[in-house]
PDB file of C-alpha atoms in Angstrom:
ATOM      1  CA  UNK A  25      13.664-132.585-220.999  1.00  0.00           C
ATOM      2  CA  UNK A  26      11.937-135.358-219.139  1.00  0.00           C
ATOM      3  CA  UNK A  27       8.602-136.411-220.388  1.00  0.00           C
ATOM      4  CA  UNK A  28       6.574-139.028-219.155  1.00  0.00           C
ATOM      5  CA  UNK A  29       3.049-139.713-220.907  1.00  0.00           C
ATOM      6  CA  UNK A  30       0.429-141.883-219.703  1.00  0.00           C
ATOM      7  CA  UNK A  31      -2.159-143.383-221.694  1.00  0.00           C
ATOM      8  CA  UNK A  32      -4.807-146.259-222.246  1.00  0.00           C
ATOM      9  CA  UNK A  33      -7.099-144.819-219.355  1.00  0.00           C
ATOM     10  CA  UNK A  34     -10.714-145.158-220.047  1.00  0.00           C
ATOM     11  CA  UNK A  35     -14.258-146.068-218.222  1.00  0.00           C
ATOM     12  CA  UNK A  36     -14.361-150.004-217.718  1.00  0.00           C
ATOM     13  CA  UNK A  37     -17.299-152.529-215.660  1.00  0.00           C
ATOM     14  CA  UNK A  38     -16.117-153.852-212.630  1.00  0.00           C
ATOM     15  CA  UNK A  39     -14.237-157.130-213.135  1.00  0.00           C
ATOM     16  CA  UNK A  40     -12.958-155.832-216.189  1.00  0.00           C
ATOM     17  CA  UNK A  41      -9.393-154.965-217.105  1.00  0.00           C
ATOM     18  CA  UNK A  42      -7.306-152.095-218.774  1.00  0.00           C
ATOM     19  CA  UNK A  43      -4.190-151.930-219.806  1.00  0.00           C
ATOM     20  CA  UNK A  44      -1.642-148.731-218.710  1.00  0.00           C
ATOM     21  CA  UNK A  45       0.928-147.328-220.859  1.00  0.00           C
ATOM     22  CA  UNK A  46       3.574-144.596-219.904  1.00  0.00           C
ATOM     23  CA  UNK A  47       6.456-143.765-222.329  1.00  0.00           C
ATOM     24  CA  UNK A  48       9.344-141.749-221.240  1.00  0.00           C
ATOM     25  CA  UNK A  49      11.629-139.650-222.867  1.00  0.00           C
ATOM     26  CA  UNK A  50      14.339-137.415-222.271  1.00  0.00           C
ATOM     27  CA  UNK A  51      16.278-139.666-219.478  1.00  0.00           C
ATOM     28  CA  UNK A  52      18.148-142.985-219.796  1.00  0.00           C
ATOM     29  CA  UNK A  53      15.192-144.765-218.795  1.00  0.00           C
ATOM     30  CA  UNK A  54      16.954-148.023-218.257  1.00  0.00           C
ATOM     31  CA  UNK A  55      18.769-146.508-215.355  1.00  0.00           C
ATOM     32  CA  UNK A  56      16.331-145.916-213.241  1.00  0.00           C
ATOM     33  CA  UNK A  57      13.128-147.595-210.471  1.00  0.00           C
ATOM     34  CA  UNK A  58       9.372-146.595-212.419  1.00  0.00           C
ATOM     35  CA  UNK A  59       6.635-146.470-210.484  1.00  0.00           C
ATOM     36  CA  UNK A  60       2.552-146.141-210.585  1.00  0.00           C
ATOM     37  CA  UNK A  61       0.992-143.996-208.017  1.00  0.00           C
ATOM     38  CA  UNK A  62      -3.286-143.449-208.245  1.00  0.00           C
ATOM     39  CA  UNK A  63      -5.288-140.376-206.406  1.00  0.00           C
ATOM     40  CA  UNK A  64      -8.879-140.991-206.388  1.00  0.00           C
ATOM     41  CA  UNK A  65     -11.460-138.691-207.143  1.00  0.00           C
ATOM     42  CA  UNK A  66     -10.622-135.732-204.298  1.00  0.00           C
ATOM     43  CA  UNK A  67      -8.632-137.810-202.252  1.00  0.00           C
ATOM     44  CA  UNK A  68      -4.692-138.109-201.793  1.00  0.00           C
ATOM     45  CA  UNK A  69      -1.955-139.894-203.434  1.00  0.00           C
ATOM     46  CA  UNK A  70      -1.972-143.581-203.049  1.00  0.00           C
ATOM     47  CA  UNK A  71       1.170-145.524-204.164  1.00  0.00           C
ATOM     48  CA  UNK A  72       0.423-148.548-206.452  1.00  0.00           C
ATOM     49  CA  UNK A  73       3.567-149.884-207.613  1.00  0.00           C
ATOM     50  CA  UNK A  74       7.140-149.931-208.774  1.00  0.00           C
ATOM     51  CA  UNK A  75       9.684-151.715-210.826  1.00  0.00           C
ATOM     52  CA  UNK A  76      13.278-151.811-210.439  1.00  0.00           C
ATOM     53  CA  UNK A  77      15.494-150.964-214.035  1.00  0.00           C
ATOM     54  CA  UNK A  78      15.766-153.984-215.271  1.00  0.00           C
ATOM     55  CA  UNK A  79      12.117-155.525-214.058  1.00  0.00           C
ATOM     56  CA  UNK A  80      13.668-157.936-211.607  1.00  0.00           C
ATOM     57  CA  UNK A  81      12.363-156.443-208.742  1.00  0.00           C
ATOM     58  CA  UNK A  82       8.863-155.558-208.502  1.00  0.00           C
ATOM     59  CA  UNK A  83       6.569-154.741-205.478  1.00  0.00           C
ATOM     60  CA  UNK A  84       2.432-153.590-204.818  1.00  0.00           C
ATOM     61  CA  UNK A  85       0.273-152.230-202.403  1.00  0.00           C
ATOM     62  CA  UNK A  86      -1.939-154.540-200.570  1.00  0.00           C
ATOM     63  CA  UNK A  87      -4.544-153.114-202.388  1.00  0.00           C
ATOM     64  CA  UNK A  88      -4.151-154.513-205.569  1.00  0.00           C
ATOM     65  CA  UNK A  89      -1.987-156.861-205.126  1.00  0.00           C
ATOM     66  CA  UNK A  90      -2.565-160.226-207.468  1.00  0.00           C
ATOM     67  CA  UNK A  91      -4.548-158.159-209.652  1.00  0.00           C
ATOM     68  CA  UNK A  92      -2.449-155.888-211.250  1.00  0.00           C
ATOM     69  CA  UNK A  93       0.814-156.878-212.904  1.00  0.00           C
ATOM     70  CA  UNK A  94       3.599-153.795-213.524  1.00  0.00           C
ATOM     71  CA  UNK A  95       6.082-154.453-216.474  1.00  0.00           C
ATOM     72  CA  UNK A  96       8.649-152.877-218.391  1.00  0.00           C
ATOM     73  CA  UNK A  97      10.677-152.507-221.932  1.00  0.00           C
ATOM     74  CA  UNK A  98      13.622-150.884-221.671  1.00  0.00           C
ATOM     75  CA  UNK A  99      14.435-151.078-225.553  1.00  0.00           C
ATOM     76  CA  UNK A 100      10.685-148.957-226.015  1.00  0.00           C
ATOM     77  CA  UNK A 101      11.419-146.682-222.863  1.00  0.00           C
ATOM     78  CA  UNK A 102       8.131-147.914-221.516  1.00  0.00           C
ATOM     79  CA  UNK A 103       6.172-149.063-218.367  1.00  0.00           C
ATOM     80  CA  UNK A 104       3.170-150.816-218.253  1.00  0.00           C
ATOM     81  CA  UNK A 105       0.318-151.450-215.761  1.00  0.00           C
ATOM     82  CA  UNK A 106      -2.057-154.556-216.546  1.00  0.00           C
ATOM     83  CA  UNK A 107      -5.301-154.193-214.710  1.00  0.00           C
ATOM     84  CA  UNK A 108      -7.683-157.076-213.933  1.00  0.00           C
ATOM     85  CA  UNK A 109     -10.463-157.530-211.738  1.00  0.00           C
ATOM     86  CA  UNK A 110     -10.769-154.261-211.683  1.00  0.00           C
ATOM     87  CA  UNK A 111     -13.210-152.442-208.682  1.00  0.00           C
ATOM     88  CA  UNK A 112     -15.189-149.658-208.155  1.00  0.00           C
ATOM     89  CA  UNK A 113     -12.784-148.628-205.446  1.00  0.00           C
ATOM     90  CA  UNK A 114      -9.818-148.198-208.590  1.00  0.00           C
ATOM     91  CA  UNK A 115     -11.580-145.330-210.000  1.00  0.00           C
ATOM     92  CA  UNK A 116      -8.249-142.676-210.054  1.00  0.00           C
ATOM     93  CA  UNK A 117      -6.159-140.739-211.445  1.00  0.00           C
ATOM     94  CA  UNK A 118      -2.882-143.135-212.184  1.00  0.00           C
ATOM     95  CA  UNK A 119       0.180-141.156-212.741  1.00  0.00           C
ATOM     96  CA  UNK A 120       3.665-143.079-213.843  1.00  0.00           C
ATOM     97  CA  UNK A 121       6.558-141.669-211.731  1.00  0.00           C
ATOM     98  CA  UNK A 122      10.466-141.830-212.010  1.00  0.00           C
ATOM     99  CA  UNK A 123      12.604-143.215-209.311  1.00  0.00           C
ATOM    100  CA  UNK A 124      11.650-144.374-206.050  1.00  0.00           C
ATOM    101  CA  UNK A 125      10.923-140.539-205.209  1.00  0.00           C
ATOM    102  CA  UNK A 126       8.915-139.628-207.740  1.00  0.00           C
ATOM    103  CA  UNK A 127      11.517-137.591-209.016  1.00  0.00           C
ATOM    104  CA  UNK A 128       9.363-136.535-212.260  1.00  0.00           C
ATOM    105  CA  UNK A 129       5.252-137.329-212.745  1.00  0.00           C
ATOM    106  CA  UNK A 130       3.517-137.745-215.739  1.00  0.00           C
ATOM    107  CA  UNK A 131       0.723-135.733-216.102  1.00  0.00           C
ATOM    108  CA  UNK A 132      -2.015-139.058-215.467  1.00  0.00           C
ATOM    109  CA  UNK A 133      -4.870-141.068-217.140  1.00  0.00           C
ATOM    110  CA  UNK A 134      -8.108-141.524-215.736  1.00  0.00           C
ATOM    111  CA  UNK A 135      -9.597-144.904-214.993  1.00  0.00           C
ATOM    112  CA  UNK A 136     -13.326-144.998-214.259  1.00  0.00           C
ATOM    113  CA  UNK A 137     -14.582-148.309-213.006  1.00  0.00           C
ATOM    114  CA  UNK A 138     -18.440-148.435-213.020  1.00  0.00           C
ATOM    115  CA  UNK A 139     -21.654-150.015-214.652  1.00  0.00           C
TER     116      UNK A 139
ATOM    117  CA  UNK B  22       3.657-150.922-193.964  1.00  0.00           C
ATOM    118  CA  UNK B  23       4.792-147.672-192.586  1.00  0.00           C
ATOM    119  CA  UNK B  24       2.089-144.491-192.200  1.00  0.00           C
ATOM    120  CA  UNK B  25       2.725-141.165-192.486  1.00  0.00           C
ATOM    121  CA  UNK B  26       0.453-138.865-190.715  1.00  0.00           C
ATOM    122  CA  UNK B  27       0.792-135.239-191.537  1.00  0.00           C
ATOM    123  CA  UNK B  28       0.111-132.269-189.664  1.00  0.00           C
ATOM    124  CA  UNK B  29      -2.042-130.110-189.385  1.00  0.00           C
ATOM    125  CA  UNK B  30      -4.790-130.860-192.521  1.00  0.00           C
ATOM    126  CA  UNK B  31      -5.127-127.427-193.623  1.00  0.00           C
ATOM    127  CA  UNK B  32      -3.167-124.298-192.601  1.00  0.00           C
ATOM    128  CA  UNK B  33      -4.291-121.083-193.140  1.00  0.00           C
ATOM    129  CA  UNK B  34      -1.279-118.063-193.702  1.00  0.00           C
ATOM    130  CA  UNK B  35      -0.383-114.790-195.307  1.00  0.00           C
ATOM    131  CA  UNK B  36       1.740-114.714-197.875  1.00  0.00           C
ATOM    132  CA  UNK B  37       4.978-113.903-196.436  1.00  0.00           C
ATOM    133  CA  UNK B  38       4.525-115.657-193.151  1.00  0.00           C
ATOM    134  CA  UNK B  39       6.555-118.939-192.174  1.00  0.00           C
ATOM    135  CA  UNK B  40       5.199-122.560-193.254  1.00  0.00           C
ATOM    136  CA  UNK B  41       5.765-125.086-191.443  1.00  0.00           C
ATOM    137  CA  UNK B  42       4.427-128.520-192.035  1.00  0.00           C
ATOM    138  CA  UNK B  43       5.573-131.823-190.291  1.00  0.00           C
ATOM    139  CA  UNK B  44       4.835-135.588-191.012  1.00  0.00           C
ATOM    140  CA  UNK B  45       5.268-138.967-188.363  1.00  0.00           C
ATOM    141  CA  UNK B  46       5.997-141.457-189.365  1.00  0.00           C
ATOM    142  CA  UNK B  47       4.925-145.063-187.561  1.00  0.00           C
ATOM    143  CA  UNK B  48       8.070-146.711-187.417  1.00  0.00           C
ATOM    144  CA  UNK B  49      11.621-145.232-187.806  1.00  0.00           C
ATOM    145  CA  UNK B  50      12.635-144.420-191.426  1.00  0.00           C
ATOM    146  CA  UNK B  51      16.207-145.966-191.162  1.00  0.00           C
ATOM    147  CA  UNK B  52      17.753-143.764-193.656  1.00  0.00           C
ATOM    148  CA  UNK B  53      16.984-140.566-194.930  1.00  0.00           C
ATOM    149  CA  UNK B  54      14.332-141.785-197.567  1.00  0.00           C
ATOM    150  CA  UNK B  55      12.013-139.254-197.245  1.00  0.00           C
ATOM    151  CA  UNK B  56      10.623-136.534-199.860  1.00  0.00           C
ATOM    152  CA  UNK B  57       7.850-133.897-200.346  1.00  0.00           C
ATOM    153  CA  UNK B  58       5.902-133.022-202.685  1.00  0.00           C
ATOM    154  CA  UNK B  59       3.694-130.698-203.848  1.00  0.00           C
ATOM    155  CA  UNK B  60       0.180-130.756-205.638  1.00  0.00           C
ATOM    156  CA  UNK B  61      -1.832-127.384-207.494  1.00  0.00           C
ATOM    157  CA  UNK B  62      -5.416-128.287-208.448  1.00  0.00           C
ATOM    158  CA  UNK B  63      -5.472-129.861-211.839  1.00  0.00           C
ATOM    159  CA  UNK B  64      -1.780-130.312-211.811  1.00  0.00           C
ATOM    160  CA  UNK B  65       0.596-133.825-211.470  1.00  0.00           C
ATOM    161  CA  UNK B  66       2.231-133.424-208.339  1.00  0.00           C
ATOM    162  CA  UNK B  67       5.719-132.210-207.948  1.00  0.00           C
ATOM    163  CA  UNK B  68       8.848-133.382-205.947  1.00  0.00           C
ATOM    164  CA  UNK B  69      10.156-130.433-203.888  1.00  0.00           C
ATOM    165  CA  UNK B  70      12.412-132.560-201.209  1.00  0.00           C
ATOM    166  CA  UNK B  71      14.348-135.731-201.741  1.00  0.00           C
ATOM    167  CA  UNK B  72      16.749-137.568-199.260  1.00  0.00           C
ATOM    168  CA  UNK B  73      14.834-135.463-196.460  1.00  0.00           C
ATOM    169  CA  UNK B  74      16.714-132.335-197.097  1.00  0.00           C
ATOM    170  CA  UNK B  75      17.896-132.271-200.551  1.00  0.00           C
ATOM    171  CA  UNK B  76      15.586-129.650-203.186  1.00  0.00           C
ATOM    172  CA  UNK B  77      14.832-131.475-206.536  1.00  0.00           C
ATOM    173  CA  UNK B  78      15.803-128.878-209.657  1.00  0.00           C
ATOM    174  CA  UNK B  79      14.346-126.053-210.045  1.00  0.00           C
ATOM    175  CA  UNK B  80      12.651-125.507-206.174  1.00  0.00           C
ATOM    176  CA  UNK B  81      13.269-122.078-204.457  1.00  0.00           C
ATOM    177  CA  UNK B  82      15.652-122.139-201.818  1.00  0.00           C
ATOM    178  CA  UNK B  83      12.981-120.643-199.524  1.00  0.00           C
ATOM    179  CA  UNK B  84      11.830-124.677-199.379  1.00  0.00           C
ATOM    180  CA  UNK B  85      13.606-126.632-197.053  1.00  0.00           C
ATOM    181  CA  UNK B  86      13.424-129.674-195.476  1.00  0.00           C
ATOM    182  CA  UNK B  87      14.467-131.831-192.377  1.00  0.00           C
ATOM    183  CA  UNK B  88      14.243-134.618-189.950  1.00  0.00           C
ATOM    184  CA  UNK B  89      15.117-137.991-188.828  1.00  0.00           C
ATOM    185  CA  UNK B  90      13.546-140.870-187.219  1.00  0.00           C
ATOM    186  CA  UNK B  91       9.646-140.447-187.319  1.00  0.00           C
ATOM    187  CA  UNK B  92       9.318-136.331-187.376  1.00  0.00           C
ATOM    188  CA  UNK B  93      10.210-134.707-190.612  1.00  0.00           C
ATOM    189  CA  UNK B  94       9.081-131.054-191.435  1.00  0.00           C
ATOM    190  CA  UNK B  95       9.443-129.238-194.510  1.00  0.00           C
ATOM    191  CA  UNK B  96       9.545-125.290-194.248  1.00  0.00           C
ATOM    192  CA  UNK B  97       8.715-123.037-196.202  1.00  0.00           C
ATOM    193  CA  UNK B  98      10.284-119.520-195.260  1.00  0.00           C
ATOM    194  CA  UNK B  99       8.220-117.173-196.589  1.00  0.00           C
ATOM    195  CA  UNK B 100       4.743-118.213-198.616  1.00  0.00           C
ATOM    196  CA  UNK B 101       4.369-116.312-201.744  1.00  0.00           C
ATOM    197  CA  UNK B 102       1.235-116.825-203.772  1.00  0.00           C
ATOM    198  CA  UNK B 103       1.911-120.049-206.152  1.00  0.00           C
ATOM    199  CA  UNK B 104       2.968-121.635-202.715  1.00  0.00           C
ATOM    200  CA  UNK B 105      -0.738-122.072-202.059  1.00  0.00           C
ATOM    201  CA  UNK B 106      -1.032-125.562-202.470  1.00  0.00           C
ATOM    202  CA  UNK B 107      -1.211-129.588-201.075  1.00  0.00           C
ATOM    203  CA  UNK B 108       1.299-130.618-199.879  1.00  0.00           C
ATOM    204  CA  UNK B 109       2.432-134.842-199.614  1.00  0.00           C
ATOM    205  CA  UNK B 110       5.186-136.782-197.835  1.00  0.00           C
ATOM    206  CA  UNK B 111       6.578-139.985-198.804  1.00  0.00           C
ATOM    207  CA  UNK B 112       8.578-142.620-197.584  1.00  0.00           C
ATOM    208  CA  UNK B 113      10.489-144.548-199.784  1.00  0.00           C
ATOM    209  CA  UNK B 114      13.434-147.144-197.243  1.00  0.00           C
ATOM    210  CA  UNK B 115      10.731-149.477-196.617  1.00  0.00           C
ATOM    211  CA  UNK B 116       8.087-151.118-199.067  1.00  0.00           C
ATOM    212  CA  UNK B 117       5.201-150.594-199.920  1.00  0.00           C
ATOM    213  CA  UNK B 118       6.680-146.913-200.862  1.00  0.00           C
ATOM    214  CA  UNK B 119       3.724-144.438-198.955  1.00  0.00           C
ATOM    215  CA  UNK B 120       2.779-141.143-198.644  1.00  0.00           C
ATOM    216  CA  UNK B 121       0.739-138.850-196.178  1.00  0.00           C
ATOM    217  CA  UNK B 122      -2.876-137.752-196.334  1.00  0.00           C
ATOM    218  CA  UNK B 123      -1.521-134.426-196.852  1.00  0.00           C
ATOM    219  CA  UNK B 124      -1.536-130.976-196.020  1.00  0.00           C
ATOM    220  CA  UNK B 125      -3.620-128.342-197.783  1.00  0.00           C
ATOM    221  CA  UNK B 126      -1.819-124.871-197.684  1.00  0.00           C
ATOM    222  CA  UNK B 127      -4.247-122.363-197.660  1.00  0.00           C
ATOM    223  CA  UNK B 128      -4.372-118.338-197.916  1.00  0.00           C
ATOM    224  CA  UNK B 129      -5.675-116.718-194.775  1.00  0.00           C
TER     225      UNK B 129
END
């Protein structure tokens, strides 16, 4: 069945970074669009991210755009989210998703940005 | 960027009673990229609707969705108990991919 496990989550000072992990099994991963989507602490679901198969096409919210970098290896069946300059404002829940839908969601790693 | 806005925040029904919850979108969605999906406390979300009206596997047929344009609504025939839930949009024809604010599906 289709698994999808986040990890590398953890509490972090603003400016620094983290590095996201999500490995997927269970699908031909190399077939399909990843993506990151974060929900803050009681709030809704805010879309981050999302990579095409192949890692050719890549897009970002405003919001963290040229601070976070989304990559993939299709050989390890796993997407990555590096994190830098990280704010207090990224403190969420980040969940990897397949397909451009969200078709299947991992079940999230917390990221706590604070002093 | 296109914004969803969904309606109303929180609903309040009976289980067995008719759902239904609608989202507008601020621009037209060209194509029917559109899907719901639904969140339990403590739980990942799930997708219920794809492609506006299609159910992903495994959702009751007693979910169903529609639209076109900017107005979408997904239905919900009659609530039973786990339907209690929040409940997000999301467009996905135009980046940045977005969702709603979201619905919260109570028990009256």
């Amino acid at each position: 069945q289709v698994q999808l496990v986040e990890s590398g989550g953890g509490l972090v000072k603003p400016g620094g970074s983290l590095r996201l992990s999500c490995a997927a099994s269970g699908f031909g991963f190399s077939d399909y669009y990843m993506s990151w989507i974060r929900q803050a602490p009681g709030k809704g679901l805010e879309w981050v991210s999302y990579i095409g198969s192949f890692g050719s096409s890549v897009d970002y919210a405003d919001s963290v755009k040229g601070r976070f970098t989304i990559s993939r290896d299709n050989a390890k069946k796993s997407m990555y989210l590096q994190m830098n300059s990280l704010r207090a404002e990224d403190t969420a829940v980040y969940y990897c998703a397949r397909g451009r839908y969200s078709s299947y969601w991992g079940q999230g790693t917390l990221v706590t940005v604070s002093s | 960027e296109i914004v969803l806005m969904q309606s109303p925040g929180t609903l309040s029904l009976s289980p067995g009673e008719r759902a239904t919850l609608s989202c507008r979108a601020s621009q037209s969605i060209s194509s029917s990229d559109f899907a719901w999906h639904q969140q339990k406390p403590g739980q990942a979300p799930r997708l219920l609707i794809y492609d506006t009206s299609s159910r992903a596997t495994g959702i009751p047929d007693r979910f169903s969705g529609s639209g076109s344009g900017t107005d979408f609504t997904l239905t919900i025939s009659r609530l039973e108990p786990e339907d209690f839930a929040v409940y997000y949009c999301q467009q996905y024809d135009g980046s940045p991919f977005t969702f709603g604010q979201g619905t919260r599906l109570e028990i009256k």
